[in-house]
CSV table of C-alpha atoms and ligand atoms in Angstrom, one decimal:
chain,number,residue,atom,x,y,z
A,1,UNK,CA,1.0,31.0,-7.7
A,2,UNK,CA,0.2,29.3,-4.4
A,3,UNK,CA,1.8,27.5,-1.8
A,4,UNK,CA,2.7,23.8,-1.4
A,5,UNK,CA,0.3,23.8,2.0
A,6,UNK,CA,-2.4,25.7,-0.4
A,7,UNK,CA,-1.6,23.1,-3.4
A,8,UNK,CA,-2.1,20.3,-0.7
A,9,UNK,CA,-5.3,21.9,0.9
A,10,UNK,CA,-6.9,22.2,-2.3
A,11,UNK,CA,-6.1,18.2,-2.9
A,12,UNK,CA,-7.4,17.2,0.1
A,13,UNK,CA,-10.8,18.3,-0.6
A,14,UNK,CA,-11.0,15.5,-3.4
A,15,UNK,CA,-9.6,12.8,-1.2
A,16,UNK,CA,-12.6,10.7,-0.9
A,17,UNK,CA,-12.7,7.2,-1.2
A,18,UNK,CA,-14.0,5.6,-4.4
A,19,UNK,CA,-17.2,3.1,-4.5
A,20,UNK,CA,-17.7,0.6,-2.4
A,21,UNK,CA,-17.5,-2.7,-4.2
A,22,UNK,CA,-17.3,-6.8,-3.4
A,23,UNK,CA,-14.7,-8.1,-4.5
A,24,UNK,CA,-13.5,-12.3,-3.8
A,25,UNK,CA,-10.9,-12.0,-0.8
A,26,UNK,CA,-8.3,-14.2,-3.1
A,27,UNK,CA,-8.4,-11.1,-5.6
A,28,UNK,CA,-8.2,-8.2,-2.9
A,29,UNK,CA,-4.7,-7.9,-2.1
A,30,UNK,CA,-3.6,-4.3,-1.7
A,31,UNK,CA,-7.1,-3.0,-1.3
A,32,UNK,CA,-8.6,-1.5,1.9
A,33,UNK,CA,-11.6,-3.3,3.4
A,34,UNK,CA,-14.6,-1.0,3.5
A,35,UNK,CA,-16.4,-2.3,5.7
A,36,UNK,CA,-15.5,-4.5,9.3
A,37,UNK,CA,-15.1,-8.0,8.6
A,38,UNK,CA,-17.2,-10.3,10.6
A,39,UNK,CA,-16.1,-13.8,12.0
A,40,UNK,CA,-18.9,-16.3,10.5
A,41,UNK,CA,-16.9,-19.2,12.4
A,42,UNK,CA,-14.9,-19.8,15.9
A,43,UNK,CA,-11.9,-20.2,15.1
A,44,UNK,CA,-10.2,-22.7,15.9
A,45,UNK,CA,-13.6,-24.1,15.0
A,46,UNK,CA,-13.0,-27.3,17.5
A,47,UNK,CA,-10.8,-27.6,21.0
A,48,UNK,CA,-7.5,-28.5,19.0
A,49,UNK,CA,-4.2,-30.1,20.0
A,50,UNK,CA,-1.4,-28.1,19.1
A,51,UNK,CA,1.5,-31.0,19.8
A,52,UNK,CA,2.3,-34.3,18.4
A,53,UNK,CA,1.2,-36.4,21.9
A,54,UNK,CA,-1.2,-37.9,24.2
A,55,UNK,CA,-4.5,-35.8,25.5
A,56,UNK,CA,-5.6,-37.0,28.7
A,57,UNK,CA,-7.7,-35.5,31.9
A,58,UNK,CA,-5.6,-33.5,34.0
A,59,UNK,CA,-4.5,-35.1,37.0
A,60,UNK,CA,-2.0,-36.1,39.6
A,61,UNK,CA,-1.1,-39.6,38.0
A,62,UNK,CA,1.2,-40.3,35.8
A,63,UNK,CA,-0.3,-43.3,34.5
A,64,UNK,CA,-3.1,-43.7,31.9
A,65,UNK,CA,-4.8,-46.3,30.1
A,66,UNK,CA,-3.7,-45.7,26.2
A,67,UNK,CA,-7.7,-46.3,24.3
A,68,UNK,CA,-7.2,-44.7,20.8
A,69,UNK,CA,-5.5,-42.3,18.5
A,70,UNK,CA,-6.7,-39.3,16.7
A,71,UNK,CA,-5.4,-37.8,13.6
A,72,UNK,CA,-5.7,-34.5,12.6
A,73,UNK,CA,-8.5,-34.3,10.6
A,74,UNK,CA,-11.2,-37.1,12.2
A,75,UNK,CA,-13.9,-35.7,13.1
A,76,UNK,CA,-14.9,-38.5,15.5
A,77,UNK,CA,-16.8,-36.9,18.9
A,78,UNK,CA,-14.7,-38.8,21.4
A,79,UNK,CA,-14.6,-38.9,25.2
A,80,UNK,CA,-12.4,-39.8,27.4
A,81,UNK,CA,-12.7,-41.4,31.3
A,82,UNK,CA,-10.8,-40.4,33.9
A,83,UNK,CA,-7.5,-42.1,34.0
A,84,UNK,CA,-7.4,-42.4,30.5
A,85,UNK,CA,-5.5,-41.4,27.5
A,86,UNK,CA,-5.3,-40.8,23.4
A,87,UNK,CA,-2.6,-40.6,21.0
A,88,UNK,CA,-3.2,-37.4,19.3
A,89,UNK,CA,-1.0,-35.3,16.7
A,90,UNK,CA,-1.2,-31.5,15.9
A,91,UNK,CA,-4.3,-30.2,14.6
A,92,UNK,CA,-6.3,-32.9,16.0
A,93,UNK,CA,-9.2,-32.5,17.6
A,94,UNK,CA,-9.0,-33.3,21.5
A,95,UNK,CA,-11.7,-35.4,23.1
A,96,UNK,CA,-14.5,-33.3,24.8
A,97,UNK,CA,-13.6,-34.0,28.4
A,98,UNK,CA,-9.6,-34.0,28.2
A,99,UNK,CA,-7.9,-30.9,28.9
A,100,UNK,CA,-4.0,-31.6,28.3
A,101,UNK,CA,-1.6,-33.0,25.8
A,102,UNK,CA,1.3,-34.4,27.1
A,103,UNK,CA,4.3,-34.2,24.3
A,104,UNK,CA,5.5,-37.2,23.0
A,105,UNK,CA,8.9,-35.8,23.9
A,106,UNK,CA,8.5,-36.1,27.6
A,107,UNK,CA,6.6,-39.5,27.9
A,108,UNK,CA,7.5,-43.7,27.9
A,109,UNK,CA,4.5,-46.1,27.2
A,110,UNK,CA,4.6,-49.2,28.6
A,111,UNK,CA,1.9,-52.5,28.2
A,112,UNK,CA,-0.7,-50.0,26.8
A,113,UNK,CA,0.0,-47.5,29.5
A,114,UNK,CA,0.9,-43.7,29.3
A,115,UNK,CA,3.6,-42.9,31.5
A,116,UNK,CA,4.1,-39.5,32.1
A,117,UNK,CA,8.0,-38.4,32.6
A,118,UNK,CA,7.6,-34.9,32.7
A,119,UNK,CA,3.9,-34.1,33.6
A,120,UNK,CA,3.1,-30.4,31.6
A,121,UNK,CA,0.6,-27.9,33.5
A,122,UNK,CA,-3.4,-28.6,33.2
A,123,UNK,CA,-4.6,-27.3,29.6
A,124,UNK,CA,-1.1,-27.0,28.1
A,125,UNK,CA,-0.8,-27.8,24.4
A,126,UNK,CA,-5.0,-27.5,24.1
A,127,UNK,CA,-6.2,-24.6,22.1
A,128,UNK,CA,-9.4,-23.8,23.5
A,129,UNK,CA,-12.3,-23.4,20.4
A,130,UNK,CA,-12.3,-19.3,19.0
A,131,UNK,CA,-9.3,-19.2,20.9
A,132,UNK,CA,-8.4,-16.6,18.2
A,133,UNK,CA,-11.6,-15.4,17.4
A,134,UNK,CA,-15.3,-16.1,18.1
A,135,UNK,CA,-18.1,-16.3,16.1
A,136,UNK,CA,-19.7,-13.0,15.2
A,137,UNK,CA,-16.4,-11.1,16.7
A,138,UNK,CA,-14.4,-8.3,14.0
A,139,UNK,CA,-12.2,-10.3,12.1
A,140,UNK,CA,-10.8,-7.5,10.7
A,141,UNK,CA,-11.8,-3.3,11.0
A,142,UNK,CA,-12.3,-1.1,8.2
A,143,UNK,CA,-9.6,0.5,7.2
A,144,UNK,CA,-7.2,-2.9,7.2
A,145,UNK,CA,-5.1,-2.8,4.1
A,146,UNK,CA,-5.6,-6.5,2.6
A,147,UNK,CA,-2.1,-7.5,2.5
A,148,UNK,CA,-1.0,-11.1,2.2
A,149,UNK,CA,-1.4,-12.8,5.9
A,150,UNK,CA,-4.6,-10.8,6.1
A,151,UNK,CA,-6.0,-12.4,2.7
A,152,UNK,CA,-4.6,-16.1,4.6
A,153,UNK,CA,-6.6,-15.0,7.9
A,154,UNK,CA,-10.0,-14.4,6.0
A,155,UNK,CA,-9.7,-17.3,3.8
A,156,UNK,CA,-8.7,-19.0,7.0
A,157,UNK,CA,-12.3,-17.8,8.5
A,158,UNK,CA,-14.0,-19.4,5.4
A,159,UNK,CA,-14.8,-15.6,4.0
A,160,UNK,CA,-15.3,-15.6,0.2
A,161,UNK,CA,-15.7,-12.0,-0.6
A,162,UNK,CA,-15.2,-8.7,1.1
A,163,UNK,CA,-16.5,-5.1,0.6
A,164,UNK,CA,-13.7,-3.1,-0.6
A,165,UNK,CA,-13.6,0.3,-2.5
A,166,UNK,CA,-13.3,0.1,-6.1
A,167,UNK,CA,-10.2,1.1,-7.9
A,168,UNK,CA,-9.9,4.2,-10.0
A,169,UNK,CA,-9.4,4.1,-13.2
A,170,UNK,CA,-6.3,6.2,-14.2
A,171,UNK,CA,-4.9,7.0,-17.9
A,172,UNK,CA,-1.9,9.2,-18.3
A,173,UNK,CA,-1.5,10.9,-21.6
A,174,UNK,CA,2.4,11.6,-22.7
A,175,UNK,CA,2.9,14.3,-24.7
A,176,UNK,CA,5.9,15.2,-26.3
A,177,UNK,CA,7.2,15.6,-30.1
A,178,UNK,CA,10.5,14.7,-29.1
A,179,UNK,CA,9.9,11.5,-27.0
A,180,UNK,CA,10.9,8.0,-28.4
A,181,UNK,CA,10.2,4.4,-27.3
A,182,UNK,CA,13.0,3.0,-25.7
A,183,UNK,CA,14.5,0.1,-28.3
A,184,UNK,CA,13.9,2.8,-30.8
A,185,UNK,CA,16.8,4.4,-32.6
A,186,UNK,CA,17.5,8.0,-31.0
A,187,UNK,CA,18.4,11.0,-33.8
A,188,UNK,CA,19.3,14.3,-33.0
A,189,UNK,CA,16.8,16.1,-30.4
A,190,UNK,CA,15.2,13.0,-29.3
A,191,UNK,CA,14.8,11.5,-25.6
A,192,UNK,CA,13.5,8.5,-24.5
A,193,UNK,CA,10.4,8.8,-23.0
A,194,UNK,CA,10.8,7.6,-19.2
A,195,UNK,CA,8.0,9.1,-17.6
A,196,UNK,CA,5.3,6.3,-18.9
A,197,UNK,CA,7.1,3.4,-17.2
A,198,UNK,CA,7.9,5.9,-13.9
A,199,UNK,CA,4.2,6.9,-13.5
A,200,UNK,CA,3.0,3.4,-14.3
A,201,UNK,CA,5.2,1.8,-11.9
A,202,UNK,CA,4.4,4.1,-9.4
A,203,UNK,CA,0.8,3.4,-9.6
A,204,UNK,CA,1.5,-0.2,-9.2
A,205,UNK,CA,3.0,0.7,-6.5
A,206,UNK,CA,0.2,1.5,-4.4
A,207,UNK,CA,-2.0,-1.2,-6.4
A,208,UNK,CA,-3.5,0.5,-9.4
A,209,UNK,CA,-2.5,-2.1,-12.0
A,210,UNK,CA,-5.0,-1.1,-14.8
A,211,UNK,CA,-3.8,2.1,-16.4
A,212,UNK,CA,-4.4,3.3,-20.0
A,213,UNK,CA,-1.6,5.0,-21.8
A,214,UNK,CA,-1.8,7.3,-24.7
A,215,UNK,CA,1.2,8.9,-26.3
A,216,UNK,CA,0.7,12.2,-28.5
A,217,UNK,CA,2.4,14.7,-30.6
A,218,UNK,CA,2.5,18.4,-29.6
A,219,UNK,CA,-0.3,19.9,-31.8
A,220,UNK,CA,-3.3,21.1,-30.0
A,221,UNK,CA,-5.4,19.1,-32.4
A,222,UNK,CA,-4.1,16.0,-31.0
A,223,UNK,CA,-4.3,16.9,-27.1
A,224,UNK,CA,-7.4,18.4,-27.3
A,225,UNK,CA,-8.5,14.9,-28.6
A,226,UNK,CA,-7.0,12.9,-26.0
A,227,UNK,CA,-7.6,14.7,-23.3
A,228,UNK,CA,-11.4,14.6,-24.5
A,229,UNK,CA,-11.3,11.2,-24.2
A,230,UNK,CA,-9.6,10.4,-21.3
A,231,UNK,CA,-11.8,12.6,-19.6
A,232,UNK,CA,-14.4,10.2,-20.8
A,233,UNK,CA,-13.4,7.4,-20.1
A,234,UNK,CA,-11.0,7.8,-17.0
A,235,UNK,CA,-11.6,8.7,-13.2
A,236,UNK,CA,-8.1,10.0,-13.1
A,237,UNK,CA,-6.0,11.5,-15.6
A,238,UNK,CA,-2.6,12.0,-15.5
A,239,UNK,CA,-0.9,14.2,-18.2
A,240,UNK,CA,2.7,14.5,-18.8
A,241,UNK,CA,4.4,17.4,-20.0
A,242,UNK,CA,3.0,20.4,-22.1
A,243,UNK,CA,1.8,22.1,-19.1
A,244,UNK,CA,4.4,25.2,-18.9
A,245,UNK,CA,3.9,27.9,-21.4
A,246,UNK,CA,6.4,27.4,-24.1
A,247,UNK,CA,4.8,28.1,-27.9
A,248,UNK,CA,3.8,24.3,-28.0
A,249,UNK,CA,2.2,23.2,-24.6
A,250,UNK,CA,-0.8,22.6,-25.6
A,251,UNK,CA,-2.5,20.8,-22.8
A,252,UNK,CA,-3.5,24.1,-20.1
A,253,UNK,CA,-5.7,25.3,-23.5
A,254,UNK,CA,-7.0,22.1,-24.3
A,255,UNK,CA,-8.0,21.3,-20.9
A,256,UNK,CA,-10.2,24.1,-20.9
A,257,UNK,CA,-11.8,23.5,-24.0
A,258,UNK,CA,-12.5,20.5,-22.8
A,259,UNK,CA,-14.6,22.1,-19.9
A,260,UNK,CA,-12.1,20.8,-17.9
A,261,UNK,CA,-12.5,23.4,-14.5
A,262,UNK,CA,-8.7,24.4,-12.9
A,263,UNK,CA,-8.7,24.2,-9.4
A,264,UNK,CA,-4.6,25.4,-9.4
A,265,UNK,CA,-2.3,25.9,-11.8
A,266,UNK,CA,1.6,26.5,-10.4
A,267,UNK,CA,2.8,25.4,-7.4
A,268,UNK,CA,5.3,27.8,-5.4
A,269,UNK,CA,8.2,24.7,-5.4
A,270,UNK,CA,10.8,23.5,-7.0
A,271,UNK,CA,10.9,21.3,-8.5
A,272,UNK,CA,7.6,21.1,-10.5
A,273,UNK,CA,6.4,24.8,-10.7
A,274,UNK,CA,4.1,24.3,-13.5
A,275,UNK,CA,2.2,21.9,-12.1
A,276,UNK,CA,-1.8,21.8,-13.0
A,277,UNK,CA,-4.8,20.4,-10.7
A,278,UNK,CA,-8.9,20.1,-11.6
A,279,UNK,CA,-11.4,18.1,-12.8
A,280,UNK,CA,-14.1,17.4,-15.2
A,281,UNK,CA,-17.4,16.7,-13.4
A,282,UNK,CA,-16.2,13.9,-11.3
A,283,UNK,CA,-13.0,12.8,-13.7
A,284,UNK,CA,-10.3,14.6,-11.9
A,285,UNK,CA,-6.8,15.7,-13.8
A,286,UNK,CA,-3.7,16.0,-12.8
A,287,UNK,CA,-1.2,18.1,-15.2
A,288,UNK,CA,2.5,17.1,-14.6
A,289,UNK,CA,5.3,18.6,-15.5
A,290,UNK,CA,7.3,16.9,-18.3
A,291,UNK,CA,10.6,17.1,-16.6
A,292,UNK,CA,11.0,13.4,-15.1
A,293,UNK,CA,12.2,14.5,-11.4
A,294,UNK,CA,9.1,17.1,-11.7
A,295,UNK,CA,7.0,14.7,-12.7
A,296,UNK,CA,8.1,12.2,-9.8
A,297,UNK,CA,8.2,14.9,-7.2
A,298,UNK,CA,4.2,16.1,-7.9
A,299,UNK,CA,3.4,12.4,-8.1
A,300,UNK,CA,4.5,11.2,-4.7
A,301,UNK,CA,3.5,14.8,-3.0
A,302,UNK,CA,0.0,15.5,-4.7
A,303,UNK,CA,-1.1,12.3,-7.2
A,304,UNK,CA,-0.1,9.7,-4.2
A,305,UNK,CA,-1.9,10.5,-1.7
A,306,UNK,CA,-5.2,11.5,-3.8
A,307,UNK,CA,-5.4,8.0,-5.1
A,308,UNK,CA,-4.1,6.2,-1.9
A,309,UNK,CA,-7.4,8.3,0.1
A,310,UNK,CA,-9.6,7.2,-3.5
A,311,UNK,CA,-8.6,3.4,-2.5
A,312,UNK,CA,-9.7,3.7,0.9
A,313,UNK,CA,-6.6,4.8,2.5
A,314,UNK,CA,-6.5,6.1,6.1
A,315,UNK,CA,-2.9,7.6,6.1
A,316,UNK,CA,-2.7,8.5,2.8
A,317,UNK,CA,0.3,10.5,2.5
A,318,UNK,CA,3.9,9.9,2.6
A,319,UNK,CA,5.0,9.8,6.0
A,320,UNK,CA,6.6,13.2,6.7
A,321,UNK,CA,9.5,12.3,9.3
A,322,UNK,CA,12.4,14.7,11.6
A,323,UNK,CA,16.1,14.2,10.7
A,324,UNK,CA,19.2,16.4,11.2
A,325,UNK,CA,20.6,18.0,8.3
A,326,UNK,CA,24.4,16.4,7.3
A,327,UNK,CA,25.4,19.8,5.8
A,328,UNK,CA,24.6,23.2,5.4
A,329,UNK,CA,21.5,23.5,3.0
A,330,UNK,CA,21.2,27.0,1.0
A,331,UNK,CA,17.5,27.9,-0.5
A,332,UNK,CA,18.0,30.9,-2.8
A,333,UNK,CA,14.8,30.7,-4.9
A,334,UNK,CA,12.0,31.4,-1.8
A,335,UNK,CA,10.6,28.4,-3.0
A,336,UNK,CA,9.3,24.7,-1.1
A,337,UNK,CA,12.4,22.7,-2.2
A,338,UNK,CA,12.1,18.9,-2.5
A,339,UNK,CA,15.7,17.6,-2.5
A,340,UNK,CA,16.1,14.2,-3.6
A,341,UNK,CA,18.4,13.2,-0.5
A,342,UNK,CA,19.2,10.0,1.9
A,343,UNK,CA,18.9,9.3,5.5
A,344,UNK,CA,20.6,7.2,7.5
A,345,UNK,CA,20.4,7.0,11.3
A,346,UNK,CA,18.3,9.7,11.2
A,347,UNK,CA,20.5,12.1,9.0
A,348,UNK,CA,19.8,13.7,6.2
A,349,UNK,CA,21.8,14.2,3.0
A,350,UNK,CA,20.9,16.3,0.2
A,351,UNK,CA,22.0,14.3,-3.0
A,352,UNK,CA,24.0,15.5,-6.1
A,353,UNK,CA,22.1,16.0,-9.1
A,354,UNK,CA,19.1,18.1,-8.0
A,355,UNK,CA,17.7,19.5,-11.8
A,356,UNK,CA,14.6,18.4,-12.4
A,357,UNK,CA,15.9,16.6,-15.8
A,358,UNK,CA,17.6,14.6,-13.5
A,359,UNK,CA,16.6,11.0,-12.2
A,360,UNK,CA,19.6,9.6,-11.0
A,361,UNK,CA,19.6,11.3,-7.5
A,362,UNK,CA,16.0,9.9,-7.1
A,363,UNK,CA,16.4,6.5,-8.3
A,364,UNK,CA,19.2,6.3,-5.1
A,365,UNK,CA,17.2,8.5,-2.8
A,366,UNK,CA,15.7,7.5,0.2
A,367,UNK,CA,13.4,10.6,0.6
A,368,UNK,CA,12.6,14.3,0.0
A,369,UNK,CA,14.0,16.3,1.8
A,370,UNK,CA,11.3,19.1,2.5
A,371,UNK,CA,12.8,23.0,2.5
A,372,UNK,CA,10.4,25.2,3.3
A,373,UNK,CA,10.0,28.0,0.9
A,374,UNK,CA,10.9,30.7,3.4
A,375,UNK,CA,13.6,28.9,5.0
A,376,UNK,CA,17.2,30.6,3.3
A,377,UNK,CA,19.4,28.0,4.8
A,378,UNK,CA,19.1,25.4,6.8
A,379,UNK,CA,22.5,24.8,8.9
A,380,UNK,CA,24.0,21.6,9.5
A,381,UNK,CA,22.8,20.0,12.7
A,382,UNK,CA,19.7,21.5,12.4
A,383,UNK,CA,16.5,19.6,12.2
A,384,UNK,CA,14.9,18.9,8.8
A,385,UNK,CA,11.4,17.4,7.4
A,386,UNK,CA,11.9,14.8,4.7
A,387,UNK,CA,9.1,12.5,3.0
A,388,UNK,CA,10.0,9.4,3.2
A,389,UNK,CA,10.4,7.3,0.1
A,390,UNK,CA,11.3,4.0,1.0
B,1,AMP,P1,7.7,19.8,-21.0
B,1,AMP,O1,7.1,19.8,-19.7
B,1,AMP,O2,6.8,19.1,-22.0
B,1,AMP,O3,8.0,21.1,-21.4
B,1,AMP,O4,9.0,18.9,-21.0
B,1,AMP,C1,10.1,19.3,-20.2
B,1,AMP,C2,11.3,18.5,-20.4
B,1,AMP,O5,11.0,17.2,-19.9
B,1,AMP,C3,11.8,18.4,-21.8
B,1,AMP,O6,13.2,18.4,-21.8
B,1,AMP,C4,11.2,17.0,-22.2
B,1,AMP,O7,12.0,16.4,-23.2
B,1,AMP,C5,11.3,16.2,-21.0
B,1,AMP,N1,10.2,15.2,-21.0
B,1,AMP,C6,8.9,15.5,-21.2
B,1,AMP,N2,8.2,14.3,-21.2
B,1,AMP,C7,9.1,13.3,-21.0
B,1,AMP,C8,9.0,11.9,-20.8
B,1,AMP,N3,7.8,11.3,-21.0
B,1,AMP,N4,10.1,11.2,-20.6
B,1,AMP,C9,11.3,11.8,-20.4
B,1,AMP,N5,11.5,13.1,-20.5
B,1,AMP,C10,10.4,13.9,-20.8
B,2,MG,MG1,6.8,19.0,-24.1
């Protein structure tokens, strides 16, 4: 059995981003850009009026001869002569010698004539052209998640694609005689499968929204099968339950006669001790223990931060954060703990509920709080690691 820094280690050899793909920026969102993102325009792409007003030559008058207007929009190369001035409205483009607007608020106009009431500094309300950026400048680095005002910025620049690396594709494979769909009636001995919707969600979570899900029965015949295929077919595989070593956990053997090469198999923690890592060529699997906290737990610790580094990821684990413990915390297994807990203002509370069948503590949790496995107790006011959740 090895350590959760040896589990992690081992991990971390696999973290390497996926393909590098184009994809149209509209479609991107969530992905990590690949590649730096060049600026094919200035932008703004003209000298542009940022005020409903009046452009004009800066100067020590306040009066000037009123010769036009100019809407946003018209694209009409204008100049102006000293002493005068244009009507001019936000997002206009500002005639090539003025260099000030004037808001409307602060001026009177008289016979044709700009009178200026308030007179603003020289090259107020004028945004110069690639005041934001210039032509051929880095839009955006590599690295940049694509979230939703940086998918507006690009779009903005007139991009229409971007180099991005390519998603995994992930299956998980439920296994489980006693697992029904929820809807479904419930007899005697039967559970609701939960884990599907958890792991699922998760993914979608860090933006894997394709995933393939099989359900089987415990017989050997049937997991060999599916694990065959989703080998096949999958970049990542996630399997639920039948990994510990009860008479019908079938999935350690069928893994292997499936060529499928272990890289670790149980994890020094609790919970998820049976927890099962390797690949097939370049397919890799993750084994998860059935036990829906279990499952959870080795999902945001190990399966995370694999497929956040696959997409491209630069921090691509949980941020691991310093609180003070609330209470006294006892660690009797010599074991990594991962408490489903809460923190508030920097302190850290274990929740009630802890067994790994349980998922009520972690669906009010905040964060795992991170024992280390030869820590006995951890005293109150004494300072704690926790992953941090949400
Ligand atoms: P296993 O790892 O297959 O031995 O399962 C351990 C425990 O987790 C058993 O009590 C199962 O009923 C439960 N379990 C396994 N898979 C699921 C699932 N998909 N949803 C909810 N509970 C599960
Ligand atoms: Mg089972």
């Amino acid at each position: 059995m090895i350590s959760v820094s040896e589990a992690i280690q081992h991990i971390e050899n696999y973290c390497i981003p996926s393909i590098i793909i184009e994809k149209p920026v509209q479609k991107a969102l969530n992905y990590v850009l690949a590649e730096d993102v060049v600026s094919p325009i200035n932008m703004p792409p003209f000298k542009q009026s940022s005020m409903d007003g009046y452009a004009f030559i800066h100067s020590k008058k306040e009066s000037y001869k009123l010769v036009g207007e100019i809407q946003a929009g018209n694209s009409k190369d204008t100049t102006l002569e000293e002493g005068e001035a244009v009507r001019i409205f936000t997002g206009a483009r500002v005639p090539n010698d003025a260099d000030t607007v004037v808001m409307q608020e602060h001026v009177k106009i008289e016979n044709d004539y700009l009178l200026i009431e308030k007179m603003p500094k020289k090259s107020t309300n004028v945004r110069p052209l690639g005041e934001q950026i210039k032509v051929g400048e880095i839009a955006l680095e590599k690295g940049t998640e694509l979230n939703e005002a940086a998918i507006g910025f690009l779009v903005g620049l007139g991009i229409l694609k971007v180099k991005i690396y390519k998603q995994p594709k992930v299956s998980i494979l439920i296994t489980g005689n006693e697992l029904k769909e929820v809807g479904e009636e419930l007899k005697a001995g039967e559970v609701y499968d939960s884990n599907s919707i958890t792991l699922k969600l998760a993914l979608q979570q860090i933006g894997i929204k394709k995933v393939r899900i099989t359900k089987i029965k415990d017989t050997f015949k049937a997991t060999k099968k599916a694990i065959k295929k989703q080998l096949e077919k999958s970049d990542v595989v996630l399997i639920s339950g039948g990994i510990s070593v009860g008479d019908y956990d079938f999935v350690k053997k069928s893994l292997e006669e499936n060529q499928a090469k272990e890289v670790f198999y149980k994890v020094n923690q609790k919970p998820g001790k049976p927890l099962w890592f390797g690949h097939k060529e370049d397919t890799v699997v993750f084994a998860l223990p059935g036990n829906p906290a279990s499952s959870l737990s080795c999902f945001y610790v190990y399966v995370l931060p694999f497929l956040k580094a696959k997409l491209g990821h630069v921090n691509y684990h949980l941020p691991r954060l310093k609180a003070i413990a609330k209470e006294d915390i006892i660690n009797i297994h010599g074991k990594t703990l991962f408490l489903k807990g809460k923190v508030d203002n920097g302190i850290a509370k274990p929740l009630k509920g802890q067994a790994s069948s349980m998922l009520k503590s972690f669906a009010i949790s905040n964060s795992l709080l991170l024992i280390p496995e030869n820590k006995e107790t951890i005293k109150k006011g004494e300072e704690i690691t926790y992953i941090k959740l949400r």
